[in-house]
PDB file of C-alpha atoms in Angstrom:
ATOM      1  CA  MET A 187      94.759  88.218 118.288  1.00 44.00           C
ATOM      2  CA  ASN A 188      97.521  90.151 116.549  1.00 55.00           C
ATOM      3  CA  TRP A 189      97.160  93.833 117.558  1.00 62.00           C
ATOM      4  CA  THR A 190      98.782  95.334 114.492  1.00 62.00           C
ATOM      5  CA  LYS A 191      96.828  93.240 111.996  1.00 61.00           C
ATOM      6  CA  ASP A 192      93.351  92.872 113.431  1.00 70.00           C
ATOM      7  CA  LYS A 193      92.649  95.308 116.248  1.00 79.00           C
ATOM      8  CA  SER A 194      94.285  98.169 114.399  1.00 74.00           C
ATOM      9  CA  ILE A 195      91.914  97.768 111.445  1.00 71.00           C
ATOM     10  CA  ALA A 196      88.998  97.366 113.862  1.00 79.00           C
ATOM     11  CA  LEU A 197      89.955 100.653 115.559  1.00 78.00           C
ATOM     12  CA  SER A 198      90.184 102.379 112.175  1.00 73.00           C
ATOM     13  CA  ARG A 199      86.714 101.084 111.319  1.00 78.00           C
ATOM     14  CA  VAL A 200      85.361 102.387 114.620  1.00 83.00           C
ATOM     15  CA  CYS A 201      86.873 105.800 113.818  1.00 76.00           C
ATOM     16  CA  VAL A 202      85.251 105.768 110.346  1.00 75.00           C
ATOM     17  CA  VAL A 203      81.877 104.955 111.918  1.00 82.00           C
ATOM     18  CA  MET A 204      82.352 107.784 114.436  1.00 83.00           C
ATOM     19  CA  PHE A 205      83.111 110.273 111.683  1.00 78.00           C
ATOM     20  CA  ALA A 206      80.163 108.958 109.657  1.00 78.00           C
ATOM     21  CA  ALA A 207      77.911 109.561 112.676  1.00 84.00           C
ATOM     22  CA  LEU A 208      79.372 113.058 113.045  1.00 78.00           C
ATOM     23  CA  LEU A 209      78.779 113.778 109.353  1.00 73.00           C
ATOM     24  CA  LEU A 210      75.232 112.452 109.595  1.00 79.00           C
ATOM     25  CA  ALA A 211      74.578 114.698 112.575  1.00 79.00           C
ATOM     26  CA  LEU A 212      75.991 117.622 110.598  1.00 69.00           C
ATOM     27  CA  ASP A 213      73.820 116.810 107.571  1.00 71.00           C
ATOM     28  CA  VAL A 214      70.697 116.544 109.699  1.00 73.00           C
ATOM     29  CA  SER A 215      71.414 119.761 111.543  1.00 72.00           C
ATOM     30  CA  ALA A 216      72.474 121.635 108.384  1.00 65.00           C
ATOM     31  CA  VAL A 217      69.374 123.819 108.503  1.00 66.00           C
ATOM     32  CA  LEU A 218      70.147 124.747 112.073  1.00 69.00           C
ATOM     33  CA  MET A 219      73.716 125.604 111.068  1.00 62.00           C
ATOM     34  CA  VAL A 220      72.626 128.288 108.587  1.00 61.00           C
ATOM     35  CA  PRO A 221      72.301 131.071 111.187  1.00 64.00           C
ATOM     36  CA  MET A 222      75.779 130.129 112.431  1.00 63.00           C
ATOM     37  CA  VAL A 223      77.203 130.469 108.907  1.00 59.00           C
ATOM     38  CA  GLU A 224      75.493 133.833 108.592  1.00 61.00           C
ATOM     39  CA  ARG A 225      77.392 134.958 111.646  1.00 63.00           C
ATOM     40  CA  ARG A 226      80.747 134.071 110.024  1.00 61.00           C
ATOM     41  CA  THR A 227      81.880 137.690 110.112  1.00 56.00           C
ATOM     42  CA  GLN A 228      81.284 137.685 113.826  1.00 61.00           C
ATOM     43  CA  MET A 229      83.270 134.406 114.121  1.00 60.00           C
ATOM     44  CA  PHE A 230      86.134 135.989 112.217  1.00 59.00           C
ATOM     45  CA  LEU A 231      86.168 138.850 114.662  1.00 56.00           C
ATOM     46  CA  MET A 232      86.252 136.310 117.486  1.00 58.00           C
ATOM     47  CA  LEU A 233      89.321 134.771 115.862  1.00 57.00           C
ATOM     48  CA  VAL A 234      91.067 138.097 115.780  1.00 55.00           C
ATOM     49  CA  THR A 235      90.247 138.718 119.414  1.00 60.00           C
ATOM     50  CA  LEU A 236      91.261 135.231 120.523  1.00 66.00           C
ATOM     51  CA  ASP A 237      92.280 135.319 124.153  1.00 74.00           C
ATOM     52  CA  HIS A 238      96.060 135.516 124.512  1.00 77.00           C
ATOM     53  CA  GLY A 239      96.161 132.857 127.220  1.00 80.00           C
ATOM     54  CA  THR A 240      94.110 130.363 125.210  1.00 80.00           C
ATOM     55  CA  TRP A 241      96.242 130.970 122.146  1.00 79.00           C
ATOM     56  CA  THR A 242      99.451 130.415 124.133  1.00 83.00           C
ATOM     57  CA  VAL A 243      98.136 127.187 125.638  1.00 84.00           C
ATOM     58  CA  LEU A 244      96.938 125.975 122.217  1.00 85.00           C
ATOM     59  CA  VAL A 245     100.265 126.659 120.523  1.00 85.00           C
ATOM     60  CA  ALA A 246     102.190 125.039 123.392  1.00 86.00           C
ATOM     61  CA  LEU A 247      99.987 121.924 123.367  1.00 87.00           C
ATOM     62  CA  CYS A 248     100.016 121.585 119.581  1.00 88.00           C
ATOM     63  CA  SER A 249     103.798 122.025 119.463  1.00 87.00           C
ATOM     64  CA  VAL A 250     104.212 119.069 121.795  1.00 90.00           C
ATOM     65  CA  PHE A 251     102.626 116.884 119.085  1.00 91.00           C
ATOM     66  CA  ALA A 252     103.612 118.796 115.955  1.00 89.00           C
ATOM     67  CA  TRP A 253     107.389 118.593 116.459  1.00 89.00           C
ATOM     68  CA  PRO A 254     107.465 114.802 116.885  1.00 91.00           C
ATOM     69  CA  ALA A 255     105.077 114.481 113.922  1.00 90.00           C
ATOM     70  CA  LEU A 256     107.398 116.523 111.718  1.00 90.00           C
ATOM     71  CA  TRP A 257     110.401 114.477 112.860  1.00 91.00           C
ATOM     72  CA  LYS A 258     108.560 111.227 112.077  1.00 90.00           C
ATOM     73  CA  LEU A 259     107.584 112.559 108.642  1.00 89.00           C
ATOM     74  CA  TRP A 260     111.201 113.535 108.029  1.00 89.00           C
ATOM     75  CA  ARG A 261     112.315 109.990 108.879  1.00 89.00           C
ATOM     76  CA  LEU A 262     109.541 108.549 106.706  1.00 87.00           C
ATOM     77  CA  LEU A 263     110.726 110.596 103.732  1.00 88.00           C
ATOM     78  CA  GLY A 264     114.288 109.454 104.477  1.00 87.00           C
ATOM     79  CA  ASN A 265     113.153 105.832 104.272  1.00 87.00           C
ATOM     80  CA  LEU A 266     111.323 106.494 100.999  1.00 85.00           C
ATOM     81  CA  ARG A 267     114.438 108.149  99.588  1.00 85.00           C
ATOM     82  CA  GLU A 268     116.389 104.996 100.439  1.00 86.00           C
ATOM     83  CA  GLU A 269     113.678 103.015  98.597  1.00 84.00           C
ATOM     84  CA  LYS A 270     112.538 101.389 101.836  1.00 87.00           C
ATOM     85  CA  VAL A 271     108.810 101.643 101.161  1.00 87.00           C
ATOM     86  CA  PHE A 272     107.014  98.607 102.545  1.00 89.00           C
ATOM     87  CA  VAL A 273     108.938  98.193 105.810  1.00 91.00           C
ATOM     88  CA  GLU A 274     107.745  97.927 109.414  1.00 91.00           C
ATOM     89  CA  ASP A 275     109.547 101.151 110.362  1.00 93.00           C
ATOM     90  CA  ASN A 276     107.298 103.152 108.008  1.00 93.00           C
ATOM     91  CA  VAL A 277     104.213 101.629 109.622  1.00 94.00           C
ATOM     92  CA  ARG A 278     105.507 102.609 113.076  1.00 94.00           C
ATOM     93  CA  LEU A 279     106.244 106.153 111.856  1.00 94.00           C
ATOM     94  CA  MET A 280     102.785 106.561 110.328  1.00 94.00           C
ATOM     95  CA  ARG A 281     101.176 105.226 113.486  1.00 94.00           C
ATOM     96  CA  ALA A 282     103.101 107.810 115.502  1.00 95.00           C
ATOM     97  CA  VAL A 283     102.081 110.615 113.109  1.00 93.00           C
ATOM     98  CA  SER A 284      98.471 109.489 113.416  1.00 95.00           C
ATOM     99  CA  TRP A 285      98.617 109.654 117.215  1.00 95.00           C
ATOM    100  CA  CYS A 286     100.267 113.085 117.004  1.00 93.00           C
ATOM    101  CA  CYS A 287      97.270 114.256 114.947  1.00 95.00           C
ATOM    102  CA  VAL A 288      95.009 112.825 117.641  1.00 95.00           C
ATOM    103  CA  GLY A 289      97.025 114.811 120.180  1.00 95.00           C
ATOM    104  CA  VAL A 290      96.521 118.020 118.202  1.00 92.00           C
ATOM    105  CA  ALA A 291      92.805 117.235 117.917  1.00 94.00           C
ATOM    106  CA  ALA A 292      92.591 116.717 121.674  1.00 94.00           C
ATOM    107  CA  SER A 293      94.452 119.989 122.287  1.00 92.00           C
ATOM    108  CA  CYS A 294      92.045 121.892 120.009  1.00 91.00           C
ATOM    109  CA  LEU A 295      89.130 120.172 121.710  1.00 91.00           C
ATOM    110  CA  PHE A 296      90.444 121.237 125.110  1.00 89.00           C
ATOM    111  CA  CYS A 297      90.940 124.846 124.008  1.00 88.00           C
ATOM    112  CA  GLY A 298      87.610 124.750 122.166  1.00 86.00           C
ATOM    113  CA  PHE A 299      85.818 125.147 125.470  1.00 85.00           C
ATOM    114  CA  GLU A 300      87.435 128.580 125.706  1.00 83.00           C
ATOM    115  CA  TYR A 301      87.058 129.466 122.028  1.00 82.00           C
ATOM    116  CA  ALA A 302      84.340 127.512 120.141  1.00 81.00           C
ATOM    117  CA  PRO A 303      85.705 127.721 116.538  1.00 83.00           C
ATOM    118  CA  LEU A 304      88.621 125.522 117.645  1.00 86.00           C
ATOM    119  CA  PHE A 305      86.175 122.598 117.737  1.00 88.00           C
ATOM    120  CA  ALA A 306      86.189 122.700 113.912  1.00 89.00           C
ATOM    121  CA  LEU A 307      89.981 122.503 113.934  1.00 91.00           C
ATOM    122  CA  ALA A 308      89.762 119.549 116.338  1.00 93.00           C
ATOM    123  CA  VAL A 309      87.491 117.695 113.899  1.00 92.00           C
ATOM    124  CA  ALA A 310      89.863 118.485 111.000  1.00 93.00           C
ATOM    125  CA  ALA A 311      92.884 117.201 112.944  1.00 94.00           C
ATOM    126  CA  GLY A 312      90.952 114.088 113.953  1.00 93.00           C
ATOM    127  CA  PHE A 313      89.996 113.443 110.341  1.00 92.00           C
ATOM    128  CA  MET A 314      93.630 113.828 109.313  1.00 94.00           C
ATOM    129  CA  ALA A 315      94.573 111.277 112.003  1.00 94.00           C
ATOM    130  CA  LEU A 316      92.027 108.870 110.548  1.00 93.00           C
ATOM    131  CA  ILE A 317      93.380 109.254 107.002  1.00 93.00           C
ATOM    132  CA  VAL A 318      96.978 108.666 108.129  1.00 94.00           C
ATOM    133  CA  ARG A 319      95.811 105.683 110.164  1.00 93.00           C
ATOM    134  CA  ILE A 320      94.098 104.056 107.180  1.00 93.00           C
ATOM    135  CA  VAL A 321      97.142 104.624 104.967  1.00 94.00           C
ATOM    136  CA  LYS A 322      99.136 102.907 107.724  1.00 93.00           C
ATOM    137  CA  ASN A 323      96.703  99.954 107.616  1.00 92.00           C
ATOM    138  CA  VAL A 324      97.204  99.737 103.842  1.00 92.00           C
ATOM    139  CA  PHE A 325     100.988  99.706 104.304  1.00 92.00           C
ATOM    140  CA  GLN A 326     100.669  96.965 106.917  1.00 91.00           C
ATOM    141  CA  GLN A 327      98.761  94.747 104.481  1.00 90.00           C
ATOM    142  CA  ALA A 328     101.220  95.561 101.702  1.00 92.00           C
ATOM    143  CA  ILE A 329     104.150  94.448 103.884  1.00 91.00           C
ATOM    144  CA  ALA A 330     102.432  91.112 104.570  1.00 85.00           C
ATOM    145  CA  MET A 331     101.766  90.645 100.846  1.00 88.00           C
ATOM    146  CA  LYS A 332     105.333  91.590  99.948  1.00 88.00           C
ATOM    147  CA  SER A 333     106.838  89.069 102.372  1.00 84.00           C
ATOM    148  CA  GLU A 334     104.549  86.396 100.893  1.00 83.00           C
ATOM    149  CA  LEU A 335     105.628  87.360  97.392  1.00 85.00           C
ATOM    150  CA  ASP A 336     109.312  87.447  98.336  1.00 82.00           C
ATOM    151  CA  LEU A 337     109.104  83.810  99.461  1.00 84.00           C
ATOM    152  CA  THR A 338     107.283  82.665  96.335  1.00 86.00           C
ATOM    153  CA  ILE A 339     109.838  81.009  94.092  1.00 84.00           C
TER     154      ILE A 339
ATOM    155  CA  MET B 133     101.362  68.796 108.536  1.00 86.00           C
ATOM    156  CA  ARG B 134     103.809  70.186 106.005  1.00 87.00           C
ATOM    157  CA  ILE B 135     105.243  69.937 102.511  1.00 88.00           C
ATOM    158  CA  ILE B 136     108.784  68.575 102.342  1.00 89.00           C
ATOM    159  CA  VAL B 137     110.965  69.661  99.425  1.00 89.00           C
ATOM    160  CA  ASN B 138     113.190  66.808  98.267  1.00 89.00           C
ATOM    161  CA  LEU B 139     115.034  68.903  95.744  1.00 90.00           C
ATOM    162  CA  ASP B 140     118.473  68.072  97.129  1.00 88.00           C
ATOM    163  CA  VAL B 141     117.749  64.327  96.759  1.00 90.00           C
ATOM    164  CA  MET B 142     116.811  64.744  93.101  1.00 89.00           C
ATOM    165  CA  MET B 143     119.805  67.000  92.503  1.00 90.00           C
ATOM    166  CA  ALA B 144     122.093  64.341  93.971  1.00 90.00           C
ATOM    167  CA  LYS B 145     120.481  61.661  91.782  1.00 90.00           C
ATOM    168  CA  ARG B 146     120.980  63.788  88.655  1.00 88.00           C
ATOM    169  CA  LYS B 147     124.429  64.913  89.806  1.00 90.00           C
ATOM    170  CA  ILE B 148     123.723  68.600  89.261  1.00 90.00           C
ATOM    171  CA  SER B 149     124.997  71.510  91.351  1.00 90.00           C
ATOM    172  CA  SER B 150     122.819  74.250  92.832  1.00 89.00           C
ATOM    173  CA  ASN B 151     124.357  76.970  90.711  1.00 90.00           C
ATOM    174  CA  GLU B 152     123.935  74.975  87.498  1.00 90.00           C
ATOM    175  CA  LEU B 153     120.308  74.102  88.257  1.00 91.00           C
ATOM    176  CA  ALA B 154     119.504  77.681  89.226  1.00 91.00           C
ATOM    177  CA  GLU B 155     120.977  78.919  85.973  1.00 91.00           C
ATOM    178  CA  ARG B 156     119.091  76.335  83.886  1.00 91.00           C
ATOM    179  CA  VAL B 157     115.774  76.973  85.646  1.00 90.00           C
ATOM    180  CA  GLY B 158     116.216  80.745  85.535  1.00 90.00           C
ATOM    181  CA  ILE B 159     116.105  81.547  89.242  1.00 89.00           C
ATOM    182  CA  THR B 160     118.782  82.951  91.509  1.00 90.00           C
ATOM    183  CA  PRO B 161     120.927  80.558  93.607  1.00 91.00           C
ATOM    184  CA  ALA B 162     119.556  82.376  96.677  1.00 90.00           C
ATOM    185  CA  ASN B 163     115.975  81.536  95.698  1.00 89.00           C
ATOM    186  CA  LEU B 164     116.956  77.941  94.967  1.00 90.00           C
ATOM    187  CA  SER B 165     118.461  77.785  98.442  1.00 90.00           C
ATOM    188  CA  ILE B 166     115.191  79.112  99.949  1.00 89.00           C
ATOM    189  CA  LEU B 167     113.362  76.361  98.071  1.00 89.00           C
ATOM    190  CA  LYS B 168     115.809  73.626  99.130  1.00 88.00           C
ATOM    191  CA  THR B 169     115.730  74.600 102.805  1.00 88.00           C
ATOM    192  CA  GLY B 170     111.927  74.593 102.864  1.00 84.00           C
ATOM    193  CA  LYS B 171     111.647  78.303 103.681  1.00 86.00           C
ATOM    194  CA  ALA B 172     109.589  79.078 100.567  1.00 87.00           C
ATOM    195  CA  ARG B 173     105.926  79.999 101.114  1.00 86.00           C
ATOM    196  CA  ALA B 174     104.834  79.067  97.580  1.00 89.00           C
ATOM    197  CA  VAL B 175     106.177  77.662  94.303  1.00 90.00           C
ATOM    198  CA  ARG B 176     105.055  78.962  90.923  1.00 91.00           C
ATOM    199  CA  PHE B 177     103.876  76.353  88.419  1.00 93.00           C
ATOM    200  CA  SER B 178     106.385  77.773  85.926  1.00 92.00           C
ATOM    201  CA  THR B 179     109.258  77.190  88.390  1.00 90.00           C
ATOM    202  CA  LEU B 180     108.034  73.689  89.221  1.00 92.00           C
ATOM    203  CA  MET B 181     107.674  72.906  85.523  1.00 93.00           C
ATOM    204  CA  ALA B 182     111.217  74.123  84.804  1.00 92.00           C
ATOM    205  CA  LEU B 183     112.607  72.112  87.739  1.00 93.00           C
ATOM    206  CA  CYS B 184     110.835  68.945  86.577  1.00 93.00           C
ATOM    207  CA  HIS B 185     112.066  69.544  83.033  1.00 92.00           C
ATOM    208  CA  GLU B 186     115.699  69.995  84.069  1.00 91.00           C
ATOM    209  CA  LEU B 187     115.692  67.175  86.619  1.00 91.00           C
ATOM    210  CA  LYS B 188     113.602  64.892  84.353  1.00 91.00           C
ATOM    211  CA  CYS B 189     111.206  63.983  87.116  1.00 91.00           C
ATOM    212  CA  GLN B 190     107.606  64.458  88.313  1.00 92.00           C
ATOM    213  CA  PRO B 191     106.414  67.122  90.831  1.00 92.00           C
ATOM    214  CA  GLY B 192     105.840  64.283  93.302  1.00 91.00           C
ATOM    215  CA  ASP B 193     109.530  63.438  93.180  1.00 90.00           C
ATOM    216  CA  ILE B 194     110.365  66.933  94.447  1.00 90.00           C
ATOM    217  CA  LEU B 195     107.446  67.647  96.795  1.00 90.00           C
ATOM    218  CA  GLU B 196     106.207  65.360  99.535  1.00 89.00           C
ATOM    219  CA  PHE B 197     103.262  65.789 101.911  1.00 90.00           C
ATOM    220  CA  GLU B 198     103.853  64.842 105.542  1.00 86.00           C
ATOM    221  CA  ASP B 199     100.841  64.497 107.865  1.00 85.00           C
ATOM    222  CA  ASP B 200     100.998  65.029 111.636  1.00 78.00           C
ATOM    223  CA  GLU B 201      99.457  61.658 112.402  1.00 70.00           C
TER     224      GLU B 201
END
């Protein structure tokens, strides 16, 4: 089985199902969430008084993933500027960016045990990872189609 | 199991060069080379029709099916 073609899409599908389950759980528990939303002012105050140590750890962990992600995005834009759109390098770069988002999500998840609102940020980063991953899957298919088209005379 | 392209045989019979055929058919010499060397993944009907027209032959004269057995 070709990892990049088959397993990658399967993993993306698993991620979509996981997020769907998360969304379903959120929908079902929406009524229970209302008191939490009512306490938003209190949550804001918690944000302001975020523990210095947790904040430092969070920024340090996120930076480990954010810098490579920005570098990969820079390279991706460089490729696009050179009109290299459907090339394997772009797929590799998007895959790396996706894993960097997963890294940020994991960091937020880790720090979320110290400061609960960071769990929301972890979900957002995870969702971003999923979106980038699916765009990468689309690019992968497009490359296969392009190579087929290039050899059609 | 594969399709063999006998384009070079027909070109030799008709005494026509690659560049001339490519120009008449309306494809690039590079694409004609891909077709001749059997690297092409597919052939458009319009290309096949133009090739048959220029070489005055049938598709079967250019393409040949070879079975494994």
